[in-house]
Short mmCIF file of N, CA and C in Angstrom, two decimals:
data_model
loop_
_atom_site.label_atom_id
_atom_site.label_comp_id
_atom_site.label_asym_id
_atom_site.label_seq_id
_atom_site.Cartn_x
_atom_site.Cartn_y
_atom_site.Cartn_z
N UNK A 15 0.91 -1.00 -0.08
CA UNK A 15 0.11 0.11 0.12
C UNK A 15 0.90 1.26 0.07
N UNK A 16 0.58 2.33 -1.06
CA UNK A 16 1.58 3.62 -1.02
C UNK A 16 1.37 4.11 0.23
N UNK A 17 0.59 4.39 0.90
CA UNK A 17 0.23 5.20 2.30
C UNK A 17 1.28 5.08 3.27
N UNK A 18 1.83 3.79 3.31
CA UNK A 18 3.04 3.44 4.26
C UNK A 18 4.40 4.02 3.87
N UNK A 19 4.32 4.57 2.46
CA UNK A 19 5.83 4.28 1.94
C UNK A 19 6.49 5.91 2.21
N UNK A 20 7.66 5.73 2.48
CA UNK A 20 8.29 7.07 2.53
C UNK A 20 8.16 8.05 1.46
N UNK A 21 7.96 7.56 0.15
CA UNK A 21 8.03 8.34 -1.20
C UNK A 21 6.76 9.02 -1.27
N UNK A 22 5.72 8.49 -0.54
CA UNK A 22 4.23 9.25 -0.89
C UNK A 22 4.00 10.25 -0.23
N UNK A 23 3.74 11.44 -1.05
CA UNK A 23 3.21 12.48 -0.21
C UNK A 23 1.66 12.56 -0.38
N UNK A 24 0.95 12.24 0.74
CA UNK A 24 -0.52 11.95 0.50
C UNK A 24 -1.22 13.78 0.55
N UNK A 25 -0.66 14.41 1.17
CA UNK A 25 -1.54 15.43 1.18
C UNK A 25 -1.00 16.66 0.10
N UNK A 26 0.01 16.48 -0.89
CA UNK A 26 0.64 16.98 -1.76
C UNK A 26 0.10 17.52 -3.05
N UNK A 27 -0.05 18.56 -3.36
CA UNK A 27 -0.50 18.97 -4.64
C UNK A 27 0.35 19.10 -5.75
N UNK A 28 0.37 19.54 -7.04
CA UNK A 28 1.33 19.58 -8.07
C UNK A 28 2.13 20.55 -7.66
N UNK A 29 1.72 21.90 -7.13
CA UNK A 29 2.94 22.68 -6.92
C UNK A 29 3.86 22.66 -5.82
N UNK A 30 2.88 22.09 -4.79
CA UNK A 30 4.01 21.41 -3.54
C UNK A 30 4.85 20.53 -3.82
N UNK A 31 4.65 19.58 -4.64
CA UNK A 31 5.49 18.50 -5.00
C UNK A 31 6.66 19.39 -5.75
N UNK A 32 6.29 20.16 -7.09
CA UNK A 32 7.17 20.51 -7.71
C UNK A 32 8.35 21.66 -6.83
N UNK A 33 7.82 22.33 -5.80
CA UNK A 33 8.30 23.56 -5.33
C UNK A 33 9.52 22.37 -4.47
N UNK A 34 9.13 21.35 -3.78
CA UNK A 34 10.02 20.62 -2.87
C UNK A 34 11.05 19.67 -3.68
N UNK A 35 10.50 19.79 -4.86
CA UNK A 35 11.60 18.84 -5.87
C UNK A 35 12.79 19.97 -6.60
N UNK A 36 12.41 21.14 -6.84
CA UNK A 36 13.08 22.08 -7.31
C UNK A 36 14.03 22.46 -5.96
N UNK A 37 13.57 22.50 -4.38
CA UNK A 37 14.50 22.72 -3.40
C UNK A 37 15.52 21.66 -3.25
N UNK A 38 15.08 20.36 -3.49
CA UNK A 38 16.05 19.34 -3.50
C UNK A 38 17.07 19.52 -4.52
N UNK A 39 16.80 19.70 -5.66
CA UNK A 39 17.85 20.26 -6.62
C UNK A 39 18.89 19.09 -7.10
N UNK A 40 18.28 17.74 -6.61
CA UNK A 40 19.26 16.80 -7.23
C UNK A 40 18.57 15.96 -8.14
N UNK A 41 19.25 15.44 -9.28
CA UNK A 41 18.89 14.78 -10.24
C UNK A 41 18.48 13.35 -9.46
N UNK A 42 17.30 12.83 -9.99
CA UNK A 42 16.71 11.43 -9.32
C UNK A 42 16.05 11.73 -8.24
N UNK A 43 15.80 12.96 -7.86
CA UNK A 43 14.63 13.37 -6.50
C UNK A 43 13.50 13.00 -7.18
N UNK A 44 12.61 12.15 -6.36
CA UNK A 44 11.27 12.12 -6.60
C UNK A 44 10.30 11.87 -5.39
N UNK A 45 9.12 11.90 -5.56
CA UNK A 45 7.94 11.34 -4.70
C UNK A 45 6.91 11.23 -5.44
N UNK A 46 5.84 10.36 -5.22
CA UNK A 46 4.54 10.20 -5.47
C UNK A 46 3.51 11.07 -4.65
N UNK A 47 2.87 11.58 -5.72
CA UNK A 47 1.49 12.29 -5.12
C UNK A 47 0.29 11.61 -5.95
N UNK A 48 -0.84 12.11 -4.98
CA UNK A 48 -2.50 11.65 -5.66
C UNK A 48 -2.51 12.49 -6.98
N UNK A 49 -2.90 11.87 -7.92
CA UNK A 49 -2.94 12.87 -9.30
C UNK A 49 -4.15 13.48 -9.08
N UNK A 50 -3.98 15.14 -9.72
CA UNK A 50 -5.02 16.03 -9.39
C UNK A 50 -6.29 15.58 -9.99
N UNK A 51 -6.60 15.17 -10.86
CA UNK A 51 -7.73 14.66 -11.40
C UNK A 51 -8.36 13.34 -10.68
N UNK A 52 -9.49 13.44 -10.03
CA UNK A 52 -9.62 12.15 -9.21
C UNK A 52 -10.34 11.06 -10.24
N UNK A 53 -9.40 10.34 -11.00
CA UNK A 53 -9.74 9.32 -11.69
C UNK A 53 -9.30 8.08 -11.19
N UNK A 54 -10.01 7.00 -11.60
CA UNK A 54 -9.55 5.85 -10.63
C UNK A 54 -8.60 5.19 -11.74
N UNK A 55 -8.51 5.65 -13.12
CA UNK A 55 -7.54 5.06 -13.80
C UNK A 55 -6.26 5.78 -13.86
N UNK A 56 -6.01 6.82 -13.27
CA UNK A 56 -4.66 7.31 -13.12
C UNK A 56 -4.79 7.98 -11.80
N UNK A 57 -4.54 7.21 -10.58
CA UNK A 57 -4.70 7.56 -9.37
C UNK A 57 -3.64 8.22 -8.84
N UNK A 58 -2.36 8.09 -9.38
CA UNK A 58 -1.17 8.75 -8.83
C UNK A 58 -0.18 9.41 -9.98
N UNK A 59 0.60 10.44 -9.60
CA UNK A 59 1.69 10.80 -10.51
C UNK A 59 3.14 10.55 -9.64
N UNK A 60 3.83 10.39 -10.59
CA UNK A 60 5.61 10.23 -10.19
C UNK A 60 6.08 11.58 -10.50
N UNK A 61 6.49 12.15 -9.65
CA UNK A 61 6.98 13.23 -9.94
C UNK A 61 8.74 13.40 -9.63
N UNK A 62 9.30 13.70 -10.65
CA UNK A 62 10.85 13.46 -10.91
C UNK A 62 11.58 14.81 -11.14
N UNK A 63 12.69 15.04 -10.59
CA UNK A 63 13.73 15.96 -10.74
C UNK A 63 14.81 15.52 -11.57
N UNK A 64 14.96 16.38 -12.82
CA UNK A 64 16.23 16.09 -13.37
C UNK A 64 16.52 17.02 -14.25
N UNK A 65 17.89 17.44 -14.22
CA UNK A 65 18.52 18.43 -14.96
C UNK A 65 17.57 19.60 -15.22
N UNK A 66 17.50 20.10 -13.74
CA UNK A 66 16.96 21.60 -13.32
C UNK A 66 15.32 21.50 -13.84
N UNK A 67 14.79 20.50 -14.00
CA UNK A 67 13.47 20.15 -14.52
C UNK A 67 12.57 19.37 -13.76
N UNK A 68 11.47 19.41 -13.54
CA UNK A 68 10.60 18.50 -12.76
C UNK A 68 9.61 17.88 -14.07
N UNK A 69 9.48 16.46 -13.85
CA UNK A 69 8.43 15.75 -14.58
C UNK A 69 7.41 15.08 -14.18
N UNK A 70 6.26 15.18 -14.33
CA UNK A 70 4.93 14.89 -13.70
C UNK A 70 4.92 13.73 -14.79
N UNK A 71 4.83 12.28 -14.18
CA UNK A 71 4.37 11.31 -14.86
C UNK A 71 3.21 10.49 -14.35
N UNK A 72 2.22 10.53 -15.33
CA UNK A 72 0.97 9.92 -14.69
C UNK A 72 1.27 8.17 -14.35
N UNK A 73 0.68 7.83 -13.21
CA UNK A 73 0.65 6.34 -13.15
C UNK A 73 -0.48 5.77 -13.14
N UNK A 74 -0.97 5.09 -14.41
CA UNK A 74 -2.14 4.38 -14.67
C UNK A 74 -2.39 3.08 -13.93
N UNK A 75 -3.83 3.11 -13.63
CA UNK A 75 -4.05 1.53 -13.07
C UNK A 75 -4.90 0.87 -14.26
N UNK A 76 -4.52 -0.37 -14.72
CA UNK A 76 -5.00 -0.80 -15.90
C UNK A 76 -6.19 -2.11 -15.11
N UNK A 77 -7.37 -1.45 -15.33
CA UNK A 77 -8.52 -2.53 -14.69
C UNK A 77 -8.37 -3.93 -15.03
N UNK A 78 -8.47 -4.34 -16.39
CA UNK A 78 -8.57 -5.61 -16.88
C UNK A 78 -7.36 -6.58 -16.26
N UNK A 79 -6.06 -5.90 -15.77
CA UNK A 79 -4.80 -6.60 -15.59
C UNK A 79 -4.68 -6.52 -13.80
N UNK A 80 -5.32 -5.51 -13.28
CA UNK A 80 -5.05 -4.89 -11.81
C UNK A 80 -3.60 -4.74 -12.02
N UNK A 81 -3.05 -4.07 -12.77
CA UNK A 81 -1.54 -3.74 -12.66
C UNK A 81 -1.65 -1.91 -13.03
N UNK A 82 -0.39 -1.66 -12.84
CA UNK A 82 -0.22 -0.12 -13.13
C UNK A 82 1.00 -0.07 -14.06
N UNK A 83 0.99 0.97 -15.02
CA UNK A 83 1.77 1.53 -15.71
C UNK A 83 1.96 2.96 -15.74
N UNK A 84 3.26 3.28 -16.48
CA UNK A 84 3.59 4.78 -16.56
C UNK A 84 3.44 5.47 -17.65
N UNK A 85 2.86 6.89 -17.41
CA UNK A 85 2.64 7.52 -18.90
C UNK A 85 1.49 6.97 -19.68
N UNK A 86 1.36 7.37 -20.86
CA UNK A 86 0.40 7.23 -21.99
C UNK A 86 0.37 5.60 -22.13
N UNK A 87 -0.73 5.26 -22.51
CA UNK A 87 -0.64 3.65 -22.71
C UNK A 87 0.09 3.31 -24.28
N UNK A 88 0.93 2.32 -23.98
CA UNK A 88 1.81 2.24 -25.45
C UNK A 88 1.95 0.67 -25.63
N UNK A 89 2.30 0.00 -26.92
CA UNK A 89 2.51 -1.28 -26.97
C UNK A 89 3.89 -1.70 -26.24
N UNK A 90 3.60 -2.96 -25.76
CA UNK A 90 4.80 -3.54 -25.00
C UNK A 90 5.35 -2.88 -23.76
N UNK A 91 4.34 -1.71 -23.07
CA UNK A 91 4.80 -1.22 -22.30
C UNK A 91 4.96 -2.15 -20.81
N UNK A 92 5.80 -1.62 -19.87
CA UNK A 92 6.30 -2.26 -18.71
C UNK A 92 4.97 -2.13 -17.81
N UNK A 93 4.28 -3.58 -17.25
CA UNK A 93 3.24 -3.16 -16.20
C UNK A 93 3.91 -3.96 -14.70
N UNK A 94 3.20 -3.28 -13.79
CA UNK A 94 3.77 -3.57 -12.70
C UNK A 94 2.57 -3.92 -11.64
N UNK A 95 2.85 -5.01 -10.65
CA UNK A 95 1.71 -5.44 -9.69
C UNK A 95 1.29 -4.18 -8.59
N UNK A 96 2.19 -3.39 -8.34
CA UNK A 96 2.13 -2.34 -7.59
C UNK A 96 2.84 -0.91 -7.76
N UNK A 97 2.39 0.07 -7.11
CA UNK A 97 3.23 1.27 -7.20
C UNK A 97 4.35 1.23 -6.66
N UNK A 98 4.79 0.21 -5.65
CA UNK A 98 6.23 0.09 -5.24
C UNK A 98 6.99 -0.52 -5.97
N UNK A 99 6.41 -1.43 -6.74
CA UNK A 99 7.09 -2.02 -7.55
C UNK A 99 7.76 -1.36 -8.73
N UNK A 100 6.99 -0.19 -9.02
CA UNK A 100 7.40 0.46 -10.11
C UNK A 100 8.78 1.69 -9.36
N UNK A 101 8.85 2.11 -8.18
CA UNK A 101 9.63 2.66 -7.62
C UNK A 101 10.88 1.80 -7.43
N UNK A 102 10.85 0.41 -7.10
CA UNK A 102 11.84 -0.30 -6.94
C UNK A 102 12.74 -0.61 -8.39
N UNK A 103 11.73 -0.90 -9.21
CA UNK A 103 12.48 -0.89 -10.47
C UNK A 103 13.02 -0.12 -11.25
N UNK A 104 12.71 1.26 -11.00
CA UNK A 104 13.32 2.34 -11.23
C UNK A 104 14.27 2.96 -10.52
N UNK A 105 14.59 2.42 -9.34
CA UNK A 105 15.84 2.52 -8.38
C UNK A 105 16.99 1.84 -8.96
N UNK A 106 16.59 0.80 -9.78
CA UNK A 106 17.79 0.29 -10.26
C UNK A 106 17.77 0.12 -11.98
N UNK A 107 16.68 0.47 -12.46
CA UNK A 107 17.09 0.93 -14.08
C UNK A 107 16.56 2.28 -14.29
N UNK A 108 16.84 2.87 -15.08
CA UNK A 108 16.49 4.14 -15.55
C UNK A 108 15.12 4.34 -16.10
N UNK A 109 14.76 5.20 -15.93
CA UNK A 109 13.45 5.68 -16.25
C UNK A 109 13.47 6.66 -17.55
N UNK A 110 12.88 6.60 -18.38
CA UNK A 110 12.91 7.86 -19.64
C UNK A 110 12.08 8.91 -19.35
N UNK A 111 12.64 10.00 -19.33
CA UNK A 111 11.72 11.03 -19.07
C UNK A 111 11.65 11.88 -20.36
N UNK A 112 10.61 11.97 -21.00
CA UNK A 112 10.08 12.73 -22.22
C UNK A 112 9.55 14.26 -21.98
N UNK A 113 10.39 15.02 -22.56
CA UNK A 113 10.09 16.58 -22.46
C UNK A 113 9.29 16.74 -23.64
N UNK A 114 8.03 16.94 -23.69
CA UNK A 114 7.07 17.16 -24.62
C UNK A 114 7.00 18.54 -25.42
N UNK A 115 7.56 19.44 -24.59
CA UNK A 115 7.73 20.86 -25.19
C UNK A 115 8.91 21.05 -25.93
N UNK A 116 10.00 20.33 -25.55
CA UNK A 116 10.96 20.45 -26.37
C UNK A 116 11.65 19.48 -27.12
N UNK A 117 10.56 18.10 -26.97
CA UNK A 117 10.85 16.82 -27.70
C UNK A 117 12.30 16.28 -27.67
N UNK A 118 12.52 16.37 -26.30
CA UNK A 118 13.61 15.62 -26.01
C UNK A 118 13.50 14.36 -24.94
N UNK A 119 14.60 13.56 -24.92
CA UNK A 119 14.45 12.54 -23.96
C UNK A 119 15.48 12.49 -22.99
N UNK A 120 15.63 12.21 -21.65
CA UNK A 120 16.52 12.08 -20.76
C UNK A 120 16.22 10.79 -19.91
N UNK A 121 17.18 10.11 -19.23
CA UNK A 121 16.64 9.34 -18.27
C UNK A 121 17.50 9.33 -17.07
N UNK A 122 17.10 8.83 -16.11
CA UNK A 122 17.50 8.95 -14.69
C UNK A 122 16.86 7.90 -13.82
N UNK A 123 17.65 7.55 -12.72
CA UNK A 123 17.23 6.53 -11.88
C UNK A 123 16.51 7.29 -10.77
N UNK A 124 15.79 6.62 -10.01
CA UNK A 124 14.92 7.33 -8.86
C UNK A 124 15.85 7.42 -7.67
N UNK A 125 16.36 8.18 -7.34
CA UNK A 125 17.54 8.02 -6.18
C UNK A 125 17.29 8.70 -4.90
N UNK A 126 16.55 9.89 -4.85
CA UNK A 126 16.40 10.50 -3.66
C UNK A 126 14.90 10.78 -3.26
N UNK A 127 14.49 10.07 -2.30
CA UNK A 127 13.50 10.33 -1.85
C UNK A 127 12.97 11.84 -1.17
N UNK A 128 12.14 12.52 -1.93
CA UNK A 128 11.79 14.07 -1.20
C UNK A 128 10.69 13.73 -0.38
N UNK A 129 10.90 14.35 0.67
CA UNK A 129 9.61 14.55 1.90
C UNK A 129 8.97 16.06 1.56
N UNK A 130 7.67 16.16 1.83
CA UNK A 130 7.28 17.49 1.47
C UNK A 130 6.79 17.95 2.89
N UNK A 131 7.09 18.93 3.41
CA UNK A 131 7.02 19.37 4.84
C UNK A 131 5.75 20.42 4.60
#
């Protein structure tokens, strides 16, 4: 359950999350917050800091398989049985960060848990 995890910021909105990550100013800093829209198909957002930018990556819940996936649906995407599994996976393997405005790709591992105070 995400609620017991150090990286879960229960009462945090998008702006608070982004501010906390900018303050941390460390590549690979991250937290998970509730998504702004109360949608059961996208319950959480993974917020990652890299290269002086903050990325908000939706975490989707896939009803048919009861699994989670990151970002928009794509063929051959990685699926996980829990949100914790997503975090553990990307602490070991790099997460691709897509900047849709500048059409660039970066990648980083999830390294530093940021707590929102």
